[in-house]
PDB file of C-alpha atoms and ligand atoms in Angstrom:
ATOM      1  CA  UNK A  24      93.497 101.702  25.460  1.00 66.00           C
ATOM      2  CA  UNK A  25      95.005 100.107  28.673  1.00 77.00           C
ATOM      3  CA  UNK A  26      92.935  99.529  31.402  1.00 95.00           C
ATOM      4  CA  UNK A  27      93.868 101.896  33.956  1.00 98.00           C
ATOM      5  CA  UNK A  28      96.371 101.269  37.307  1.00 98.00           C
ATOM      6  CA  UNK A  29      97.660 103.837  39.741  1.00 97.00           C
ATOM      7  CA  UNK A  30     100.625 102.514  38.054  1.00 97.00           C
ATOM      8  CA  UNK A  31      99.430 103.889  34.905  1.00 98.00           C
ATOM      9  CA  UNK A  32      97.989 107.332  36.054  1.00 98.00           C
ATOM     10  CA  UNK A  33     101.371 107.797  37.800  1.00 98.00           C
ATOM     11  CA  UNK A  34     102.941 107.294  34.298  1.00 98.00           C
ATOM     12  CA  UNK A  35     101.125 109.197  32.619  1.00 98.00           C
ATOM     13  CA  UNK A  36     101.820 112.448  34.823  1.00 98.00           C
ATOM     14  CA  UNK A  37     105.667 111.785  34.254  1.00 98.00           C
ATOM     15  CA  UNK A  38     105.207 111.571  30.384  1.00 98.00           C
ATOM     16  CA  UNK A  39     102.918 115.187  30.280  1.00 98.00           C
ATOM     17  CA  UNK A  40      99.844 112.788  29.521  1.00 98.00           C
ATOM     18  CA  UNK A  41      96.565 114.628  30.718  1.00 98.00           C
ATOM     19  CA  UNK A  42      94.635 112.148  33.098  1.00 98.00           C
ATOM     20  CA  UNK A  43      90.799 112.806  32.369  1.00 98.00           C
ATOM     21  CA  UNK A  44      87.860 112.278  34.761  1.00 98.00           C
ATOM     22  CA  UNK A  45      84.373 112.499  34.908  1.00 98.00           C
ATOM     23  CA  UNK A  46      81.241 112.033  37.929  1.00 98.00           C
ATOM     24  CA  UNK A  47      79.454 108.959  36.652  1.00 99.00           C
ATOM     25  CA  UNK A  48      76.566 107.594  38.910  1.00 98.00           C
ATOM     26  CA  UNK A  49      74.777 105.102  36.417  1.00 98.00           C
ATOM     27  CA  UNK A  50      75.505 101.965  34.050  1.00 99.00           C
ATOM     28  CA  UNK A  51      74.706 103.830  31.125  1.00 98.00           C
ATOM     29  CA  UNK A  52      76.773 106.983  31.081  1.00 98.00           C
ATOM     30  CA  UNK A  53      79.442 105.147  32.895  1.00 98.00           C
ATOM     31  CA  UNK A  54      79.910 102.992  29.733  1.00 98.00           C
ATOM     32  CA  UNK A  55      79.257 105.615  27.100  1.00 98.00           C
ATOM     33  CA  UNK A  56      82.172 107.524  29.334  1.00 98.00           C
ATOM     34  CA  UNK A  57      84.731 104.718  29.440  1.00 98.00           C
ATOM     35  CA  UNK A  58      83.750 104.053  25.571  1.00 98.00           C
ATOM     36  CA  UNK A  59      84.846 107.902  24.722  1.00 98.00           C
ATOM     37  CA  UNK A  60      87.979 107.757  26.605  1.00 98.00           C
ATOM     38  CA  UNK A  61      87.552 108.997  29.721  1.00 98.00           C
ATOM     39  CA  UNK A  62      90.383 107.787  32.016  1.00 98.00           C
ATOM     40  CA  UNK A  63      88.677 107.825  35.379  1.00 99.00           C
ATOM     41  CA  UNK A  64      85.176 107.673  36.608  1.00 99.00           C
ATOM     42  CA  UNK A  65      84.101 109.110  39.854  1.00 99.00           C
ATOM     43  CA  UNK A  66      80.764 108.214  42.092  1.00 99.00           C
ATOM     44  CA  UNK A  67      81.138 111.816  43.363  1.00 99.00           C
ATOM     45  CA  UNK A  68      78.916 112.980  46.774  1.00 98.00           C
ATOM     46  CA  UNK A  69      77.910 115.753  44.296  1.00 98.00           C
ATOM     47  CA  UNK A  70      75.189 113.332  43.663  1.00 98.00           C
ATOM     48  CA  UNK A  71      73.499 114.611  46.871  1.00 98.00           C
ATOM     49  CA  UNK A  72      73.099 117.865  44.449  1.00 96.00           C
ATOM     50  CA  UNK A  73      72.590 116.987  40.968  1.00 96.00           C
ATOM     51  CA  UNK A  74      70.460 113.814  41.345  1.00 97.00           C
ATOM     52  CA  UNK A  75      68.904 113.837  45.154  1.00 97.00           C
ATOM     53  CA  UNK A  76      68.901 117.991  44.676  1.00 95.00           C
ATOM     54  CA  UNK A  77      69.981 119.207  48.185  1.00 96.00           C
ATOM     55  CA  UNK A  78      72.067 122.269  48.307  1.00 95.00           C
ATOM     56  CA  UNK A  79      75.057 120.658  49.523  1.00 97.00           C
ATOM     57  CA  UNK A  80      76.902 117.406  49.664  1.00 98.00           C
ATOM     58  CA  UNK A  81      76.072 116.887  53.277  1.00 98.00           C
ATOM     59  CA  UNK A  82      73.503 114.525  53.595  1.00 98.00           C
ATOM     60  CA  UNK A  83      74.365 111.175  51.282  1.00 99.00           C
ATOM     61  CA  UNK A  84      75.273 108.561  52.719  1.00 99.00           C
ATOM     62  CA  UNK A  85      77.821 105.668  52.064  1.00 99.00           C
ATOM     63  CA  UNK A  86      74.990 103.227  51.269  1.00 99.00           C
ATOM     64  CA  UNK A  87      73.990 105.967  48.486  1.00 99.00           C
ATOM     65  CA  UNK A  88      77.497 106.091  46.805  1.00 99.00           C
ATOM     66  CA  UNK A  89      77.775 102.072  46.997  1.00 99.00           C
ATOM     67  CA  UNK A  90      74.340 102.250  45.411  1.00 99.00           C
ATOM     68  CA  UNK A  91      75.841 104.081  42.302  1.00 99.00           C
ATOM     69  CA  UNK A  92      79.195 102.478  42.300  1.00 99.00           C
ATOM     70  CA  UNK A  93      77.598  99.509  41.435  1.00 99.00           C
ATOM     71  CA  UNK A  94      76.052 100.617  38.755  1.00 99.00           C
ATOM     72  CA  UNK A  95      78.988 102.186  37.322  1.00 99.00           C
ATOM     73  CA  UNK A  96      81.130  99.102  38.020  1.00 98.00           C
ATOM     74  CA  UNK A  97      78.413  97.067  36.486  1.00 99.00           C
ATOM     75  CA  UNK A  98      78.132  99.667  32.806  1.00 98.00           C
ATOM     76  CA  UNK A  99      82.133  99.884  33.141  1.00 98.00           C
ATOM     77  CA  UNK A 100      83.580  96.526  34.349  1.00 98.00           C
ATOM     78  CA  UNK A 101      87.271  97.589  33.154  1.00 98.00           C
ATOM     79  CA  UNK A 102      87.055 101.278  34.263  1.00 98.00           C
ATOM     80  CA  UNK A 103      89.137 102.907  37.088  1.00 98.00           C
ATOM     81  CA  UNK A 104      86.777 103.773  39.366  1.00 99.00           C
ATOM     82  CA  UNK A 105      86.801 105.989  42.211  1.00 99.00           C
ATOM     83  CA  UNK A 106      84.013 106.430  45.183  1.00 99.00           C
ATOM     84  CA  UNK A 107      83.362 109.323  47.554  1.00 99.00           C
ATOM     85  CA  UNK A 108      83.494 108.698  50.959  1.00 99.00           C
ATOM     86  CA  UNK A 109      80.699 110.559  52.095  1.00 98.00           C
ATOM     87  CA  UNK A 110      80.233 113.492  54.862  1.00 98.00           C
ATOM     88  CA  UNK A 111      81.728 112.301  58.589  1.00 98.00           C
ATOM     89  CA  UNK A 112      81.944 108.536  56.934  1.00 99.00           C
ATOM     90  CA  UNK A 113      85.739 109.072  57.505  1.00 98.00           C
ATOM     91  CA  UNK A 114      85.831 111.356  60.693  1.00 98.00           C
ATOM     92  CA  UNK A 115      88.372 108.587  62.678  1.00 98.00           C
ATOM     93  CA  UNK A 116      90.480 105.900  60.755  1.00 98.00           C
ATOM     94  CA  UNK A 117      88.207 103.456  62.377  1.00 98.00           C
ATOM     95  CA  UNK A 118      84.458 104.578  60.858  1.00 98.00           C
ATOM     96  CA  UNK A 119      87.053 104.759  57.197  1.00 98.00           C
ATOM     97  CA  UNK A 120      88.051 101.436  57.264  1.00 98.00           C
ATOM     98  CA  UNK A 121      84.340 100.531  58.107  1.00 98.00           C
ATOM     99  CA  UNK A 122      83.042 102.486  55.215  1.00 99.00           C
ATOM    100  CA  UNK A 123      85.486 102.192  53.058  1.00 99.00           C
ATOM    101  CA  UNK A 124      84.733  98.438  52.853  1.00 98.00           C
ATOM    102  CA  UNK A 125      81.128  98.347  51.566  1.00 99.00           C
ATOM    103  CA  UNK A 126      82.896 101.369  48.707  1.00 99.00           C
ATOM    104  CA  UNK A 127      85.854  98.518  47.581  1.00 99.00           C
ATOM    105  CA  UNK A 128      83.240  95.696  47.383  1.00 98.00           C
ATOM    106  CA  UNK A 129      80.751  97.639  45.352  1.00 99.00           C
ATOM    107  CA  UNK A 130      83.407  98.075  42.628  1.00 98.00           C
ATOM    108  CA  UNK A 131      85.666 100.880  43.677  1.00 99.00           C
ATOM    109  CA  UNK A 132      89.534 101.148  42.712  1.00 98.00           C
ATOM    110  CA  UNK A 133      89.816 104.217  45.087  1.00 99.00           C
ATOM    111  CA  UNK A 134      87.975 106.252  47.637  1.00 99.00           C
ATOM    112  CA  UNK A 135      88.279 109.998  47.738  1.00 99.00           C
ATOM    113  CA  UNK A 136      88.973 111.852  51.487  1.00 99.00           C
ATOM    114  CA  UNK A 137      88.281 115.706  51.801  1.00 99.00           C
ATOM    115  CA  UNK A 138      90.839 117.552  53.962  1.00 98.00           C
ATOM    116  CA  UNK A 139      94.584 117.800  55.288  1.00 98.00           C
ATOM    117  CA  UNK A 140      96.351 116.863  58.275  1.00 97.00           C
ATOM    118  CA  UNK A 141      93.742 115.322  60.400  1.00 98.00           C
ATOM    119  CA  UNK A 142      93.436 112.125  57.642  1.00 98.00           C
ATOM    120  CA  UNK A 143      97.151 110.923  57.819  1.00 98.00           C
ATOM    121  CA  UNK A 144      96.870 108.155  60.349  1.00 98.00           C
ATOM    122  CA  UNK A 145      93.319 107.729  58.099  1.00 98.00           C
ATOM    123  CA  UNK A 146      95.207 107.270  54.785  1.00 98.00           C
ATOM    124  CA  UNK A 147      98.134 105.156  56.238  1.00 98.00           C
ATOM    125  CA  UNK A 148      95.430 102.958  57.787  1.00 98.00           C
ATOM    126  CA  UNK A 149      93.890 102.346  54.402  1.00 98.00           C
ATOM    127  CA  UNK A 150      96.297 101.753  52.372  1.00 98.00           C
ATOM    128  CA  UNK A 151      98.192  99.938  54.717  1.00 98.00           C
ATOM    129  CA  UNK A 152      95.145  97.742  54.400  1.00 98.00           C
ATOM    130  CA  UNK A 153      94.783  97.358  50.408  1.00 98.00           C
ATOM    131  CA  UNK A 154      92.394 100.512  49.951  1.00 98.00           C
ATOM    132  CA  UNK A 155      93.714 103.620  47.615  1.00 98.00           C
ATOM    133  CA  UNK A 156      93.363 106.610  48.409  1.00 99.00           C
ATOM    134  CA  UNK A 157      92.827 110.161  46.395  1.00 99.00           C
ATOM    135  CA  UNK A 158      92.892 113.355  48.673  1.00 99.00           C
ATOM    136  CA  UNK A 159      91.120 116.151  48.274  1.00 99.00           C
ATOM    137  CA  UNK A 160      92.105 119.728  48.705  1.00 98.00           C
ATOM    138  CA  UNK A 161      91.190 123.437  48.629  1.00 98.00           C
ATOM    139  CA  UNK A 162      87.563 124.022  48.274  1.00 98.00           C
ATOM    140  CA  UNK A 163      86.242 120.594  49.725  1.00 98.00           C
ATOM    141  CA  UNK A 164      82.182 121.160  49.502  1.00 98.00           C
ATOM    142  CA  UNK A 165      81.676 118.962  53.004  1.00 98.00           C
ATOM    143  CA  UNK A 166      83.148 122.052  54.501  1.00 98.00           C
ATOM    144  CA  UNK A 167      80.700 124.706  52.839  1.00 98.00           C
ATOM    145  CA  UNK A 168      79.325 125.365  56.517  1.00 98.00           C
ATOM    146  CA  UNK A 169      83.000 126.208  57.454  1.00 98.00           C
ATOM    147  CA  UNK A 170      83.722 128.033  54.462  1.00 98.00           C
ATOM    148  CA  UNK A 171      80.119 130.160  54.443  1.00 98.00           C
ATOM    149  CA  UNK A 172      79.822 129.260  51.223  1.00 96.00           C
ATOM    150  CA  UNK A 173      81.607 127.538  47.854  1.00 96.00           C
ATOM    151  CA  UNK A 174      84.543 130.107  47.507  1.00 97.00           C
ATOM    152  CA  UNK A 175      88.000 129.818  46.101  1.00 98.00           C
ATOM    153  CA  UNK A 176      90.710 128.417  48.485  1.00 98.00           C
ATOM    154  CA  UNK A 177      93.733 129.417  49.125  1.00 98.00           C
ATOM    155  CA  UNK A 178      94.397 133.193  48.203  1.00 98.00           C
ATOM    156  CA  UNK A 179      96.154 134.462  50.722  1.00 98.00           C
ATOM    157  CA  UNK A 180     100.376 133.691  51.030  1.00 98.00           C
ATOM    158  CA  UNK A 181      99.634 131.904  54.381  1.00 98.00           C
ATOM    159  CA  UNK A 182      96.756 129.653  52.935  1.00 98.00           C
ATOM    160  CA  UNK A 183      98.671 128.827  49.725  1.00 98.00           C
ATOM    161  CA  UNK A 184     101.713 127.579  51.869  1.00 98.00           C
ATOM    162  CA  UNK A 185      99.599 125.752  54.224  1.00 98.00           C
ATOM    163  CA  UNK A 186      98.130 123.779  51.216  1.00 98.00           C
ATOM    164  CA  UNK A 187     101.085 123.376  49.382  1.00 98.00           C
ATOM    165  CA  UNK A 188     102.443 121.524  53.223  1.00 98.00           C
ATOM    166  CA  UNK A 189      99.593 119.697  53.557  1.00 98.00           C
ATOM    167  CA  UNK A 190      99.465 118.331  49.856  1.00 98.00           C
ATOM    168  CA  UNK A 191     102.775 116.677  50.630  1.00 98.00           C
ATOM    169  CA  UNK A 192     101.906 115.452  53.950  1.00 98.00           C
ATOM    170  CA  UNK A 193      98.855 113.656  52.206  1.00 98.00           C
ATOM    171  CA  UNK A 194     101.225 112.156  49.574  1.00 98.00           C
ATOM    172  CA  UNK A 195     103.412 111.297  52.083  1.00 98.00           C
ATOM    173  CA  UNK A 196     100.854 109.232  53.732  1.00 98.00           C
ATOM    174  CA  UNK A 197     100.341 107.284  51.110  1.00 98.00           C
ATOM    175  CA  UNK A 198      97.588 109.279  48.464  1.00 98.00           C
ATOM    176  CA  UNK A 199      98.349 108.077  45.298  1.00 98.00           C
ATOM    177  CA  UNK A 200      96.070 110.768  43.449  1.00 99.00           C
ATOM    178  CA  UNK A 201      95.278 114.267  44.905  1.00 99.00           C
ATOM    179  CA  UNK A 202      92.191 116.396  43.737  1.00 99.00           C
ATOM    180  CA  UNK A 203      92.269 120.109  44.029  1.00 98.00           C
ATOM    181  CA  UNK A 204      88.937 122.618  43.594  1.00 98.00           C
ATOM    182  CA  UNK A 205      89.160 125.903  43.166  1.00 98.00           C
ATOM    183  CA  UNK A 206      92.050 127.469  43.779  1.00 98.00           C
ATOM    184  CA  UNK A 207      93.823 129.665  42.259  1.00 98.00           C
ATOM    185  CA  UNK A 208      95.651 128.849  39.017  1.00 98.00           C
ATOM    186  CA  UNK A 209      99.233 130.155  40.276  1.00 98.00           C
ATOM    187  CA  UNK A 210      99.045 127.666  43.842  1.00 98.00           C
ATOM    188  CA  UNK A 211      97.871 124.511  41.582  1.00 98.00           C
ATOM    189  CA  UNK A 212     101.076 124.985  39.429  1.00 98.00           C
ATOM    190  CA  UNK A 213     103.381 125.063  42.542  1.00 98.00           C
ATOM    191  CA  UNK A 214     101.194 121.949  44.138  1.00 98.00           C
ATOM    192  CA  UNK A 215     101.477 120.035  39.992  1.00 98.00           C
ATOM    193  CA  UNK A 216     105.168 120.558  40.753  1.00 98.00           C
ATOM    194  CA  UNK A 217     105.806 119.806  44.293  1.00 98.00           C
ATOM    195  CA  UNK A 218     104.423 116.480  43.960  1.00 98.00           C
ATOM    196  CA  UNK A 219     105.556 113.398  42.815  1.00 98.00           C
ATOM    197  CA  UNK A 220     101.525 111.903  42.654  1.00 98.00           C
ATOM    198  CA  UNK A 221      98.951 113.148  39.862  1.00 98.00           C
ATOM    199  CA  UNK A 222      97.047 116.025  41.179  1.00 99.00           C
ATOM    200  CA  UNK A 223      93.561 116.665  39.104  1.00 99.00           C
ATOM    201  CA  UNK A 224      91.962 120.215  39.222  1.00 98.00           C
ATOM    202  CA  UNK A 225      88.645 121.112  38.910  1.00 98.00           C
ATOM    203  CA  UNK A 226      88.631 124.830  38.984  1.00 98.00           C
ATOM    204  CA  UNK A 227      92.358 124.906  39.530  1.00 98.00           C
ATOM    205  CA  UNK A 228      93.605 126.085  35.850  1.00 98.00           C
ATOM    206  CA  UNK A 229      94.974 123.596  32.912  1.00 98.00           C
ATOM    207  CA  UNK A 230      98.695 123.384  35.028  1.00 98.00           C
ATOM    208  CA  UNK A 231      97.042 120.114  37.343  1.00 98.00           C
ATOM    209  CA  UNK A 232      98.196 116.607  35.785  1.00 98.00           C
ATOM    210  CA  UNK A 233      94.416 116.053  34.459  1.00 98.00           C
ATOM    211  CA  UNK A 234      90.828 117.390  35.010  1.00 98.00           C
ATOM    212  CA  UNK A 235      87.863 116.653  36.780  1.00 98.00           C
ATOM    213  CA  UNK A 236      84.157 117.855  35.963  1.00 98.00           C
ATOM    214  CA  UNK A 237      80.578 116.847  37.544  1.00 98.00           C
ATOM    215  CA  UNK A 238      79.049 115.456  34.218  1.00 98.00           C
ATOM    216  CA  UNK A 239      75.986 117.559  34.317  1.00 97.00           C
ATOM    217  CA  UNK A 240      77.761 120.705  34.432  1.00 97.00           C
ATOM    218  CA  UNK A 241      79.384 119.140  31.096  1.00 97.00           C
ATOM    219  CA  UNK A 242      76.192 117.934  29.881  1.00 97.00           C
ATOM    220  CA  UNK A 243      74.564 121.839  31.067  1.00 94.00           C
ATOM    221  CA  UNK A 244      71.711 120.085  32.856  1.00 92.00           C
ATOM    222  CA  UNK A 245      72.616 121.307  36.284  1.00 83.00           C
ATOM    223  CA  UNK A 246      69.943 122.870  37.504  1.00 70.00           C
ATOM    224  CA  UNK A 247      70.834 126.075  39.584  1.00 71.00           C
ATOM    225  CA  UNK A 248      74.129 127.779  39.383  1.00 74.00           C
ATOM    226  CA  UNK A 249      76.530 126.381  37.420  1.00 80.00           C
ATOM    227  CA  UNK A 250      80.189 126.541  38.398  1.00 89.00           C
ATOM    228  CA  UNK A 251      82.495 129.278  36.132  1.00 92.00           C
ATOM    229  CA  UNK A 252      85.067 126.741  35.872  1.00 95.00           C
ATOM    230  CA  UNK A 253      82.846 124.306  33.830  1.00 95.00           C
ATOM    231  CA  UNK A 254      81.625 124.294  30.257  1.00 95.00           C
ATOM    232  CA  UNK A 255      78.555 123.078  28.596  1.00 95.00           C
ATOM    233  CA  UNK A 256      80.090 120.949  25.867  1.00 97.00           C
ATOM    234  CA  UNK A 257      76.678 119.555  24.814  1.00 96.00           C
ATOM    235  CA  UNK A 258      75.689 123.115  23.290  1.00 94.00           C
ATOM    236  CA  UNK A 259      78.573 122.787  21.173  1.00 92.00           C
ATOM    237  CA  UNK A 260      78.814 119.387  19.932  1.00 95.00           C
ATOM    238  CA  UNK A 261      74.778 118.528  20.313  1.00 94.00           C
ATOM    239  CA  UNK A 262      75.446 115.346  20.767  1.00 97.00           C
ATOM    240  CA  UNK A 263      76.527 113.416  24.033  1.00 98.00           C
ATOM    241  CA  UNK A 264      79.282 111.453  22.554  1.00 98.00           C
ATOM    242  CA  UNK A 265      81.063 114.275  20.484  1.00 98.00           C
ATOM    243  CA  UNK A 266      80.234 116.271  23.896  1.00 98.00           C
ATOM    244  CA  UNK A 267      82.748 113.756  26.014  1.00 98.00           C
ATOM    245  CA  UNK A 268      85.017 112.901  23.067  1.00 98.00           C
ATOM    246  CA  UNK A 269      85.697 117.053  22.599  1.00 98.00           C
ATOM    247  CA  UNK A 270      85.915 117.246  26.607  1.00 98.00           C
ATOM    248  CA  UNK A 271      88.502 114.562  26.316  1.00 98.00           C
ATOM    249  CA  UNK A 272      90.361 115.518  23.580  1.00 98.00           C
ATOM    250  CA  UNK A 273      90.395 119.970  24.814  1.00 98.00           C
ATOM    251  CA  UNK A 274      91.773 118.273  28.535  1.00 98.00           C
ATOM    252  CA  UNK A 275      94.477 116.018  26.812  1.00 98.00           C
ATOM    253  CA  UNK A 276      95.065 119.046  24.474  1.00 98.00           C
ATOM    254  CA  UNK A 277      95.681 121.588  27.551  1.00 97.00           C
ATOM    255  CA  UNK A 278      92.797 123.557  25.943  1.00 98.00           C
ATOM    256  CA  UNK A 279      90.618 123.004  28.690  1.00 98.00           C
ATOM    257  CA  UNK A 280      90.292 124.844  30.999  1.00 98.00           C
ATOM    258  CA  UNK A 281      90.828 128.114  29.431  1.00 96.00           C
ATOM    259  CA  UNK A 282      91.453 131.544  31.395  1.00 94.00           C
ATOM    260  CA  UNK A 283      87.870 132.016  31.680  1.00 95.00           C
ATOM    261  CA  UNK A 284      87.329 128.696  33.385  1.00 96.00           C
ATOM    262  CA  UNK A 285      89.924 129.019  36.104  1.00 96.00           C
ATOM    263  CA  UNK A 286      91.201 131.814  39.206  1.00 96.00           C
ATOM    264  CA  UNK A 287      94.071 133.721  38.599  1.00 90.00           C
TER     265      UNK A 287
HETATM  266  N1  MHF B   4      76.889 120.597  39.544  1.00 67.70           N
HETATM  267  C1  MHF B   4      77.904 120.590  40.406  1.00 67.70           C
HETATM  268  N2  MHF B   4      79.136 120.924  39.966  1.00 67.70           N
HETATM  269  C2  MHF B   4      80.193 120.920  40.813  1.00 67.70           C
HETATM  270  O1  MHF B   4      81.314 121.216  40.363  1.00 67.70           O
HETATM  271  C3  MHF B   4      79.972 120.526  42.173  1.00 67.70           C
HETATM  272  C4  MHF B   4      78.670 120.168  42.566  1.00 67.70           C
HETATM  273  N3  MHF B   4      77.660 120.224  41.675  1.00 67.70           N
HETATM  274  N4  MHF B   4      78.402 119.766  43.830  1.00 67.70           N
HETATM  275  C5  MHF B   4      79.504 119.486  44.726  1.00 67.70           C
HETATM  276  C6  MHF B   4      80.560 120.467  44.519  1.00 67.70           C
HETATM  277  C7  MHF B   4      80.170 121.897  44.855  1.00 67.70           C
HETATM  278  N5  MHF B   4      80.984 122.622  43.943  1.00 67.70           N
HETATM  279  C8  MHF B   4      80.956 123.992  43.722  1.00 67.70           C
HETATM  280  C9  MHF B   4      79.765 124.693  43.718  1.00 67.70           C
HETATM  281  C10 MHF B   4      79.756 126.055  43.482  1.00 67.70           C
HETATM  282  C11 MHF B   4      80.946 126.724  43.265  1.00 67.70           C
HETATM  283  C12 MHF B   4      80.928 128.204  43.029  1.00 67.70           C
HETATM  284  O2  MHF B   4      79.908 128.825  43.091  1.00 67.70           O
HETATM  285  N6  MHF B   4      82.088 128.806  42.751  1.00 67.70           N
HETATM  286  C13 MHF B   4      82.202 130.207  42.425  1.00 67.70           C
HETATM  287  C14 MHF B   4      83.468 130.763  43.028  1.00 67.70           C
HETATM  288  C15 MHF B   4      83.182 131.857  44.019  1.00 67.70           C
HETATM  289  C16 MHF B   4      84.432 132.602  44.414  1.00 67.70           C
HETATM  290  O3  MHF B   4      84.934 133.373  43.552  1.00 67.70           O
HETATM  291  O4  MHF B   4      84.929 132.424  45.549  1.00 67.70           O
HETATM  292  C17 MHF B   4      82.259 130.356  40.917  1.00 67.70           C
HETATM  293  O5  MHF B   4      82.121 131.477  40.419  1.00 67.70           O
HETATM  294  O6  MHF B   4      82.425 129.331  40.218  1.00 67.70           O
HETATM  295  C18 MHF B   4      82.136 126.028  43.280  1.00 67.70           C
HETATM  296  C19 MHF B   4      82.137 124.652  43.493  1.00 67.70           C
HETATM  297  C20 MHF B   4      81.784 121.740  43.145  1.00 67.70           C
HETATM  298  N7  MHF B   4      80.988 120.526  43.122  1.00 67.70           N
HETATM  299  C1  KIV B   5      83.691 117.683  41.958  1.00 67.70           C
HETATM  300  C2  KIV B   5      84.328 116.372  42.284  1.00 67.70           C
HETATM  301  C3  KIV B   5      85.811 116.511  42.468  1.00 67.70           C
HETATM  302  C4  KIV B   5      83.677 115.729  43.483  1.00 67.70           C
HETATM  303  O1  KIV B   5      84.250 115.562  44.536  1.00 67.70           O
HETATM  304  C5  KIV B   5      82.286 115.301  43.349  1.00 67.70           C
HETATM  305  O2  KIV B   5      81.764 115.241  42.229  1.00 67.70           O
HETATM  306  O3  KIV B   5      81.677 115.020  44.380  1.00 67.70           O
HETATM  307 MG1   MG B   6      82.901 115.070  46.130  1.00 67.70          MG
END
């Protein structure tokens, strides 16, 4: 396999090639991932759920996702690797480019922004200095206080417009990747389309350029509610490595996610 560029992701959304990603937050999965073909790992602030066990992605911190990007980095030294930046670590370009810094130099390829118009002078100042970004759209869990709750975005005409604008102003800022969360399947086509960057659902339908999934939904060792658009493929593989390799192989195949995984 070739070790993974933006280059590379942006070729393989112009030749149909399903991009797949997976959270990773230790050495050890991070390596079996990378091993089974997984495309892109992600130190994902859903670590404030699934390993510290708040209720919402607000309180980790950047020194927590450093933490963890090291140890990916260290079980995955050839993997593309992406990093949350973490609740309000990004609220002006200045605290980014502060905490963005400690992200890059624990490993990171990439750091991933929640939200729309207010991060354009945010993502021009980053990648004007060297750092990639991924956006993130739609249902962006820092925002569950706004949201009253983790709902579906975009459902009415005026909010699917609004995101389908703003997903072009983020590319146009520079984004190189652009991750959208539940929305429905219909608006993720047009957004797929519209842009020239890979866009990777989670929750968004099988029409993104590539999928996304928190890797103990995958694994079905979340503990609480687990989200409708994942799918516990360690019931029906028993096995962790047949679990990512059939998670890799349904993405790439456009078999995952199915109608039952994703909003119509
Ligand atoms: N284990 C886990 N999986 C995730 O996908 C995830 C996290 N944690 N933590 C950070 C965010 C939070 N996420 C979530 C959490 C819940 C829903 C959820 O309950 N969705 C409803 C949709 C409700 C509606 O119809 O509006 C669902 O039925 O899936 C969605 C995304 C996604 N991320
Ligand atoms: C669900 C993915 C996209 C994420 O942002 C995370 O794991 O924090
Ligand atoms: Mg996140």
């Amino acid at each position: 396999m070739p070790k993974i560029t933006t280059a590379v992701l942006q070729k393989m959304k112009q030749q149909g090639d399903k991009i797949t990603m997976l959270t990773a937050y230790d050495a050890s999965f991070a390596k079996l991932f990378a091993e089974q073909g997984v495309d892109v790992l992600l130190i994902g602030d859903s670590l404030g759920m699934v390993l510290q066990g708040h209720s919402d992605t607000l309180p980790v911190t950047t020194a927590d996702i450093a933490y963890h990007t090291r140890a990916v980095r260290a079980g995955a030294p050839d993997a593309f690797v992406i990093a949350d930046m973490p609740f309000m670590s990004y609220a002006t370009p200045e605290q980014a480019m502060q905490n963005a810094t400690p992200l890059m130099q624990a490993g990171a390829n990439m750091v991933k922004l929640e939200g729309g118009d207010f991060l354009l002078p945010t993502i021009k100042a980053l990648t004007e200095r060297g750092v990639p970004v991924c956006g993130h759209l739609g249902l962006t869990p820092q925002s569950v206080h706004l949201f009253g709750g983790f709902k579906v975005q975009g459902k009415t005409a005026e909010k699917a417009d609004a995101m389908v604008r703003q997903a072009l102003a983020l590319q146009e800022a520079g984004a190189q990747l652009l991750v959208m969360e539940c929305i429905p399947q219909p608006l993720a086509e047009r957004i797929t389309q519209a842009l020239t960057i890979p866009v990777i659902g989670i929750g968004a339908g099988n029409v993104t350029d590539g999928q996304v999934l928190v890797m103990h939904d995958l694994l079905g060792i979340s503990s609480g509610y687990i989200p409708k658009f994942s799918k516990n493929y360690l019931a029906q593989t028993g096995d962790i490595r047949s679990a990512i390799t059939t998670y890799v192989s349904e993405v790439k195949a456009g078999i995952f996610p199915a109608k039952e995984h994703s909003f119509q």
